[in-house]
Amino acid sequence: MPLSFSLASVGSFFCRIVRNKTTHKEHPRGGNLKGPSLTQPCQRCQAHFFVCVCSKGWWCGACCGWWWSAQDKRQSKSPDGDVIDCIHVTHQPAFDHPDLKNHKIQMKPNFHPEGHPFGESKVSSNSKPITQLWHQNGRCPEGTIPVRRTKKDDILRTSSVQHFGKKKQSSFPQPKPAKPLPDIISQSGHQHAIVYVEGDKYYGAKATINVWDPKIQQPNEFSLSQMWILGGSFGQDLNSIEAGWQVSPDLYGDNNTRLFTYWTSDAYQATGCYNLLCSGFIQINSDIALGASISPLSKYSSSQYDISILVWKDPKEGNWWMQFGNDHVMGYWPAPLFSYLSDSASMIEWGGEVVNSESDGQHTSTQMGSGHFPEEGFGKASYFKNIQIVDGDNKLRAPKDLGTYTEQDSCYNVQTGSAGDWGNYFYYGGPGRNPNCP
């Protein structure tokens, strides 16, 4: 009997028992698995063991890897070990969200920001286009979306099922008397090298991001390069939309560089997740898989590769759209997911973030960006270029009065500039632990 069907049978039996007797169960790796939805399991995933302990159906995306493999015939095995399932666009996890039960999929945005070369080819810093590894062994047909299959080991690496696919809840620094610290999404053990803009209403952001494979010291640490679209009081009601690339052994089980998204409407407390690991983001694109490995990657003093990401608010529907490159409209975060971002963003950030767990009592050697400091420049340090914001007229323009921020510039740093085809740009990153960063 195939593993997917045997697990489903066991899971279905277990679900019936648990629904009748209890509302929580101890996870084998510790932590409470609360289950307020035990009487309402995910409709498409109710046969899977983990669904019994899911909260409000939000973990259907994380729990259905085996179920999908049994139900959908079309899949692709990536050279890196990932399995990409081709799921019908109407069967994705987004529709388990209580606010999206009767949501009608918007298959394309009503408007693109003016000034964005949608559908046009553009010369980049490399001659070989960025792809994803799974493309080597297949593609998904129209009408479906590619979903990276979640494995049992992916879930067991986390402290509990409820925390799988989520960032840890932030602890916020005390604001300065004049204005808040720009690092408003900082949390204990996290360090940044960012460029930011605030003081206006923002309706999107864009950047072209150099892609590397930074080294990670501990499996529970990560390194990412992304942009944040932020709204709220920067307390417990923070709204955030995030997109970029990351290396996260704890989340994915390897050190590959992967495309990712994240969202939250309550400062990383209960809402939101990475990629499609919970309900929320609605994907319409059949070519690009969130959470899948990016290829090729930049090499020191050699070929350089980058990806372009645009996120903007549709002026008509109010949904927040994401585009990858010039040709791939990925999908959108529906307006009902957010409170403050239902209007506009109040801050945009671009840059890098790492986790510094100080596991051996010293600063981590986890790298940010390329692992080299900004002053080394092109081909050696990682960069963001053509950073732009979307204004109230749905036009892309250069941000004004850019600020920079880093907690320890001897560990990771950032340097800005502006020139020609690169527009507003910055180099960022660093090696972490070094003689000046013990």
mmCIF file of N, CA and C in Angstrom, residues 253-330:
data_model
loop_
_atom_site.group_PDB
_atom_site.id
_atom_site.type_symbol
_atom_site.label_atom_id
_atom_site.label_comp_id
_atom_site.label_asym_id
_atom_site.label_seq_id
_atom_site.Cartn_x
_atom_site.Cartn_y
_atom_site.Cartn_z
ATOM 1 N N GLY A 253 14.950 22.179 5.397
ATOM 2 C CA GLY A 253 15.751 20.970 5.542
ATOM 3 C C GLY A 253 17.028 20.947 4.741
ATOM 4 N N ASP A 254 17.413 22.089 4.148
ATOM 5 C CA ASP A 254 18.666 22.161 3.400
ATOM 6 C C ASP A 254 19.165 23.599 3.398
ATOM 7 N N ASN A 255 20.261 23.842 2.691
ATOM 8 C CA ASN A 255 20.858 25.178 2.625
ATOM 9 C C ASN A 255 20.662 25.826 1.260
ATOM 10 N N ASN A 256 19.639 25.427 0.535
ATOM 11 C CA ASN A 256 19.376 26.008 -0.774
ATOM 12 C C ASN A 256 18.817 27.425 -0.652
ATOM 13 N N THR A 257 19.081 28.226 -1.671
ATOM 14 C CA THR A 257 18.526 29.576 -1.756
ATOM 15 C C THR A 257 17.160 29.494 -2.425
ATOM 16 N N ARG A 258 16.138 30.013 -1.753
ATOM 17 C CA ARG A 258 14.768 29.800 -2.201
ATOM 18 C C ARG A 258 13.969 31.106 -2.254
ATOM 19 N N LEU A 259 13.085 31.188 -3.235
ATOM 20 C CA LEU A 259 12.132 32.293 -3.319
ATOM 21 C C LEU A 259 11.101 32.129 -2.210
ATOM 22 N N PHE A 260 10.757 33.229 -1.524
ATOM 23 C CA PHE A 260 9.766 33.107 -0.464
ATOM 24 C C PHE A 260 8.905 34.356 -0.363
ATOM 25 N N THR A 261 7.762 34.172 0.287
ATOM 26 C CA THR A 261 6.903 35.290 0.696
ATOM 27 C C THR A 261 6.514 35.072 2.156
ATOM 28 N N TYR A 262 6.049 36.140 2.790
ATOM 29 C CA TYR A 262 5.514 36.041 4.149
ATOM 30 C C TYR A 262 4.475 37.141 4.319
ATOM 31 N N TRP A 263 3.507 36.894 5.194
ATOM 32 C CA TRP A 263 2.550 37.948 5.537
ATOM 33 C C TRP A 263 2.092 37.756 6.974
ATOM 34 N N THR A 264 1.705 38.840 7.610
ATOM 35 C CA THR A 264 1.070 38.801 8.923
ATOM 36 C C THR A 264 0.212 40.048 9.080
ATOM 37 N N SER A 265 -0.851 39.935 9.861
ATOM 38 C CA SER A 265 -1.682 41.103 10.164
ATOM 39 C C SER A 265 -1.715 41.396 11.658
ATOM 40 N N ASP A 266 -0.897 40.663 12.439
ATOM 41 C CA ASP A 266 -0.879 40.886 13.890
ATOM 42 C C ASP A 266 0.519 40.698 14.483
ATOM 43 N N ALA A 267 1.524 41.212 13.772
ATOM 44 C CA ALA A 267 2.901 41.193 14.281
ATOM 45 C C ALA A 267 3.402 39.778 14.542
ATOM 46 N N TYR A 268 3.111 38.859 13.628
ATOM 47 C CA TYR A 268 3.646 37.497 13.677
ATOM 48 C C TYR A 268 3.089 36.675 14.839
ATOM 49 N N GLN A 269 1.949 37.054 15.373
ATOM 50 C CA GLN A 269 1.400 36.309 16.508
ATOM 51 C C GLN A 269 0.616 35.080 16.047
ATOM 52 N N ALA A 270 -0.565 35.273 15.479
ATOM 53 C CA ALA A 270 -1.409 34.142 15.084
ATOM 54 C C ALA A 270 -1.598 34.049 13.579
ATOM 55 N N THR A 271 -1.536 35.179 12.884
ATOM 56 C CA THR A 271 -1.853 35.178 11.456
ATOM 57 C C THR A 271 -0.600 35.053 10.606
ATOM 58 N N GLY A 272 -0.803 34.555 9.389
ATOM 59 C CA GLY A 272 0.246 34.576 8.392
ATOM 60 C C GLY A 272 1.209 33.412 8.450
ATOM 61 N N CYS A 273 2.057 33.341 7.408
ATOM 62 C CA CYS A 273 3.013 32.245 7.280
ATOM 63 C C CYS A 273 3.891 32.497 6.066
ATOM 64 N N TYR A 274 4.862 31.601 5.887
ATOM 65 C CA TYR A 274 5.668 31.576 4.676
ATOM 66 C C TYR A 274 4.882 30.938 3.528
ATOM 67 N N ASN A 275 5.063 31.487 2.341
ATOM 68 C CA ASN A 275 4.642 30.858 1.093
ATOM 69 C C ASN A 275 3.163 30.455 1.124
ATOM 70 N N LEU A 276 2.880 29.169 0.855
ATOM 71 C CA LEU A 276 1.496 28.680 0.853
ATOM 72 C C LEU A 276 1.244 27.739 2.023
ATOM 73 N N LEU A 277 1.982 27.927 3.117
ATOM 74 C CA LEU A 277 1.884 27.012 4.252
ATOM 75 C C LEU A 277 0.688 27.295 5.151
ATOM 76 N N CYS A 278 -0.114 28.263 4.792
ATOM 77 C CA CYS A 278 -1.389 28.500 5.467
ATOM 78 C C CYS A 278 -2.299 29.178 4.455
ATOM 79 N N SER A 279 -3.513 29.438 4.846
ATOM 80 C CA SER A 279 -4.436 30.122 3.952
ATOM 81 C C SER A 279 -4.145 31.615 3.966
ATOM 82 N N GLY A 280 -4.327 32.253 2.817
ATOM 83 C CA GLY A 280 -4.086 33.688 2.718
ATOM 84 C C GLY A 280 -3.714 34.104 1.314
ATOM 85 N N PHE A 281 -2.452 33.882 0.930
ATOM 86 C CA PHE A 281 -1.994 34.263 -0.409
ATOM 87 C C PHE A 281 -2.666 33.389 -1.456
ATOM 88 N N ILE A 282 -3.165 34.018 -2.519
ATOM 89 C CA ILE A 282 -3.803 33.299 -3.618
ATOM 90 C C ILE A 282 -2.873 33.334 -4.823
ATOM 91 N N GLN A 283 -2.378 32.167 -5.222
ATOM 92 C CA GLN A 283 -1.473 32.093 -6.368
ATOM 93 C C GLN A 283 -2.256 31.797 -7.631
ATOM 94 N N ILE A 284 -1.859 32.455 -8.733
ATOM 95 C CA ILE A 284 -2.487 32.197 -10.025
ATOM 96 C C ILE A 284 -1.475 31.720 -11.057
ATOM 97 N N ASN A 285 -0.185 31.784 -10.742
ATOM 98 C CA ASN A 285 0.880 31.486 -11.694
ATOM 99 C C ASN A 285 1.214 29.998 -11.697
ATOM 100 N N SER A 286 1.352 29.418 -12.878
ATOM 101 C CA SER A 286 1.631 27.986 -12.998
ATOM 102 C C SER A 286 3.109 27.679 -13.197
ATOM 103 N N ASP A 287 3.962 28.699 -13.258
ATOM 104 C CA ASP A 287 5.376 28.486 -13.583
ATOM 105 C C ASP A 287 6.321 28.530 -12.388
ATOM 106 N N ILE A 288 6.022 29.357 -11.389
ATOM 107 C CA ILE A 288 6.951 29.607 -10.288
ATOM 108 C C ILE A 288 6.367 29.062 -8.989
ATOM 109 N N ALA A 289 7.176 28.288 -8.258
ATOM 110 C CA ALA A 289 6.741 27.705 -6.988
ATOM 111 C C ALA A 289 7.343 28.478 -5.825
ATOM 112 N N LEU A 290 6.504 28.992 -4.944
ATOM 113 C CA LEU A 290 6.991 29.646 -3.735
ATOM 114 C C LEU A 290 7.669 28.608 -2.843
ATOM 115 N N GLY A 291 8.839 28.951 -2.324
ATOM 116 C CA GLY A 291 9.599 28.026 -1.494
ATOM 117 C C GLY A 291 10.533 27.123 -2.268
ATOM 118 N N ALA A 292 10.541 27.212 -3.598
ATOM 119 C CA ALA A 292 11.412 26.359 -4.411
ATOM 120 C C ALA A 292 12.773 27.010 -4.630
ATOM 121 N N SER A 293 13.768 26.178 -4.928
ATOM 122 C CA SER A 293 15.150 26.637 -5.072
ATOM 123 C C SER A 293 15.345 27.459 -6.337
ATOM 124 N N ILE A 294 16.178 28.499 -6.205
ATOM 125 C CA ILE A 294 16.509 29.400 -7.303
ATOM 126 C C ILE A 294 17.833 28.968 -7.925
ATOM 127 N N SER A 295 17.935 29.082 -9.250
ATOM 128 C CA SER A 295 19.165 28.749 -9.962
ATOM 129 C C SER A 295 19.257 29.599 -11.226
ATOM 130 N N PRO A 296 20.492 30.040 -11.597
ATOM 131 C CA PRO A 296 21.783 29.882 -10.924
ATOM 132 C C PRO A 296 21.973 30.937 -9.834
ATOM 133 N N LEU A 297 23.100 30.828 -9.106
ATOM 134 C CA LEU A 297 23.425 31.749 -8.024
ATOM 135 C C LEU A 297 24.727 32.475 -8.323
ATOM 136 N N SER A 298 24.871 33.645 -7.731
ATOM 137 C CA SER A 298 26.075 34.450 -7.938
ATOM 138 C C SER A 298 27.284 33.795 -7.276
ATOM 139 N N LYS A 299 28.459 34.026 -7.855
ATOM 140 C CA LYS A 299 29.721 33.549 -7.308
ATOM 141 C C LYS A 299 30.674 34.727 -7.133
ATOM 142 N N TYR A 300 31.497 34.640 -6.116
ATOM 143 C CA TYR A 300 32.442 35.711 -5.781
ATOM 144 C C TYR A 300 33.409 35.940 -6.939
ATOM 145 N N SER A 301 33.520 37.210 -7.381
ATOM 146 C CA SER A 301 34.394 37.610 -8.497
ATOM 147 C C SER A 301 34.071 36.843 -9.777
ATOM 148 N N SER A 302 32.805 36.485 -9.952
ATOM 149 C CA SER A 302 32.399 35.737 -11.136
ATOM 150 C C SER A 302 31.025 36.233 -11.584
ATOM 151 N N SER A 303 30.254 35.386 -12.234
ATOM 152 C CA SER A 303 28.947 35.782 -12.761
ATOM 153 C C SER A 303 28.000 36.198 -11.641
ATOM 154 N N GLN A 304 27.218 37.227 -11.921
ATOM 155 C CA GLN A 304 26.254 37.750 -10.957
ATOM 156 C C GLN A 304 24.835 37.559 -11.482
ATOM 157 N N TYR A 305 23.933 37.158 -10.585
ATOM 158 C CA TYR A 305 22.545 36.917 -10.940
ATOM 159 C C TYR A 305 21.633 37.641 -9.959
ATOM 160 N N ASP A 306 20.487 38.063 -10.461
ATOM 161 C CA ASP A 306 19.545 38.759 -9.586
ATOM 162 C C ASP A 306 18.109 38.459 -9.988
ATOM 163 N N ILE A 307 17.207 38.731 -9.063
ATOM 164 C CA ILE A 307 15.775 38.563 -9.300
ATOM 165 C C ILE A 307 15.085 39.900 -9.045
ATOM 166 N N SER A 308 14.005 40.149 -9.759
ATOM 167 C CA SER A 308 13.218 41.366 -9.549
ATOM 168 C C SER A 308 11.870 40.999 -8.938
ATOM 169 N N ILE A 309 11.479 41.751 -7.926
ATOM 170 C CA ILE A 309 10.202 41.527 -7.252
ATOM 171 C C ILE A 309 9.456 42.851 -7.149
ATOM 172 N N LEU A 310 8.200 42.813 -7.514
ATOM 173 C CA LEU A 310 7.316 43.974 -7.414
ATOM 174 C C LEU A 310 6.083 43.568 -6.618
ATOM 175 N N VAL A 311 5.726 44.364 -5.635
ATOM 176 C CA VAL A 311 4.484 44.181 -4.883
ATOM 177 C C VAL A 311 3.724 45.497 -4.942
ATOM 178 N N TRP A 312 2.445 45.447 -5.300
ATOM 179 C CA TRP A 312 1.676 46.689 -5.385
ATOM 180 C C TRP A 312 0.204 46.429 -5.080
ATOM 181 N N LYS A 313 -0.471 47.480 -4.690
ATOM 182 C CA LYS A 313 -1.891 47.399 -4.366
ATOM 183 C C LYS A 313 -2.719 47.762 -5.591
ATOM 184 N N ASP A 314 -3.630 46.870 -5.959
ATOM 185 C CA ASP A 314 -4.536 47.130 -7.075
ATOM 186 C C ASP A 314 -5.479 48.258 -6.680
ATOM 187 N N PRO A 315 -5.459 49.384 -7.401
ATOM 188 C CA PRO A 315 -6.295 50.530 -7.011
ATOM 189 C C PRO A 315 -7.790 50.234 -7.027
ATOM 190 N N LYS A 316 -8.208 49.248 -7.817
ATOM 191 C CA LYS A 316 -9.637 48.967 -7.944
ATOM 192 C C LYS A 316 -10.126 47.998 -6.870
ATOM 193 N N GLU A 317 -9.475 46.836 -6.746
ATOM 194 C CA GLU A 317 -9.935 45.794 -5.824
ATOM 195 C C GLU A 317 -9.324 45.915 -4.432
ATOM 196 N N GLY A 318 -8.171 46.567 -4.330
ATOM 197 C CA GLY A 318 -7.516 46.697 -3.035
ATOM 198 C C GLY A 318 -6.637 45.529 -2.649
ATOM 199 N N ASN A 319 -6.517 44.516 -3.524
ATOM 200 C CA ASN A 319 -5.648 43.379 -3.246
ATOM 201 C C ASN A 319 -4.187 43.753 -3.486
ATOM 202 N N TRP A 320 -3.287 43.125 -2.741
ATOM 203 C CA TRP A 320 -1.846 43.364 -2.891
ATOM 204 C C TRP A 320 -1.247 42.277 -3.775
ATOM 205 N N TRP A 321 -0.766 42.677 -4.957
ATOM 206 C CA TRP A 321 -0.249 41.744 -5.954
ATOM 207 C C TRP A 321 1.266 41.610 -5.860
ATOM 208 N N MET A 322 1.752 40.444 -6.296
ATOM 209 C CA MET A 322 3.194 40.207 -6.381
ATOM 210 C C MET A 322 3.554 39.760 -7.786
ATOM 211 N N GLN A 323 4.651 40.312 -8.290
ATOM 212 C CA GLN A 323 5.184 39.890 -9.582
ATOM 213 C C GLN A 323 6.645 39.511 -9.426
ATOM 214 N N PHE A 324 7.034 38.403 -10.067
ATOM 215 C CA PHE A 324 8.407 37.901 -10.058
ATOM 216 C C PHE A 324 8.994 38.094 -11.451
ATOM 217 N N GLY A 325 10.079 38.873 -11.545
ATOM 218 C CA GLY A 325 10.626 39.188 -12.859
ATOM 219 C C GLY A 325 9.687 40.089 -13.636
ATOM 220 N N ASN A 326 9.867 40.107 -14.955
ATOM 221 C CA ASN A 326 9.016 40.948 -15.795
ATOM 222 C C ASN A 326 7.825 40.199 -16.374
ATOM 223 N N ASP A 327 7.763 38.876 -16.146
ATOM 224 C CA ASP A 327 6.764 38.076 -16.843
ATOM 225 C C ASP A 327 5.839 37.260 -15.949
ATOM 226 N N HIS A 328 6.140 37.160 -14.656
ATOM 227 C CA HIS A 328 5.397 36.228 -13.810
ATOM 228 C C HIS A 328 4.589 36.963 -12.740
ATOM 229 N N VAL A 329 3.315 37.208 -13.031
ATOM 230 C CA VAL A 329 2.410 37.714 -12.001
ATOM 231 C C VAL A 329 2.044 36.517 -11.130
ATOM 232 N N MET A 330 2.501 36.528 -9.878
ATOM 233 C CA MET A 330 2.395 35.351 -9.023
ATOM 234 C C MET A 330 1.002 35.149 -8.441
#
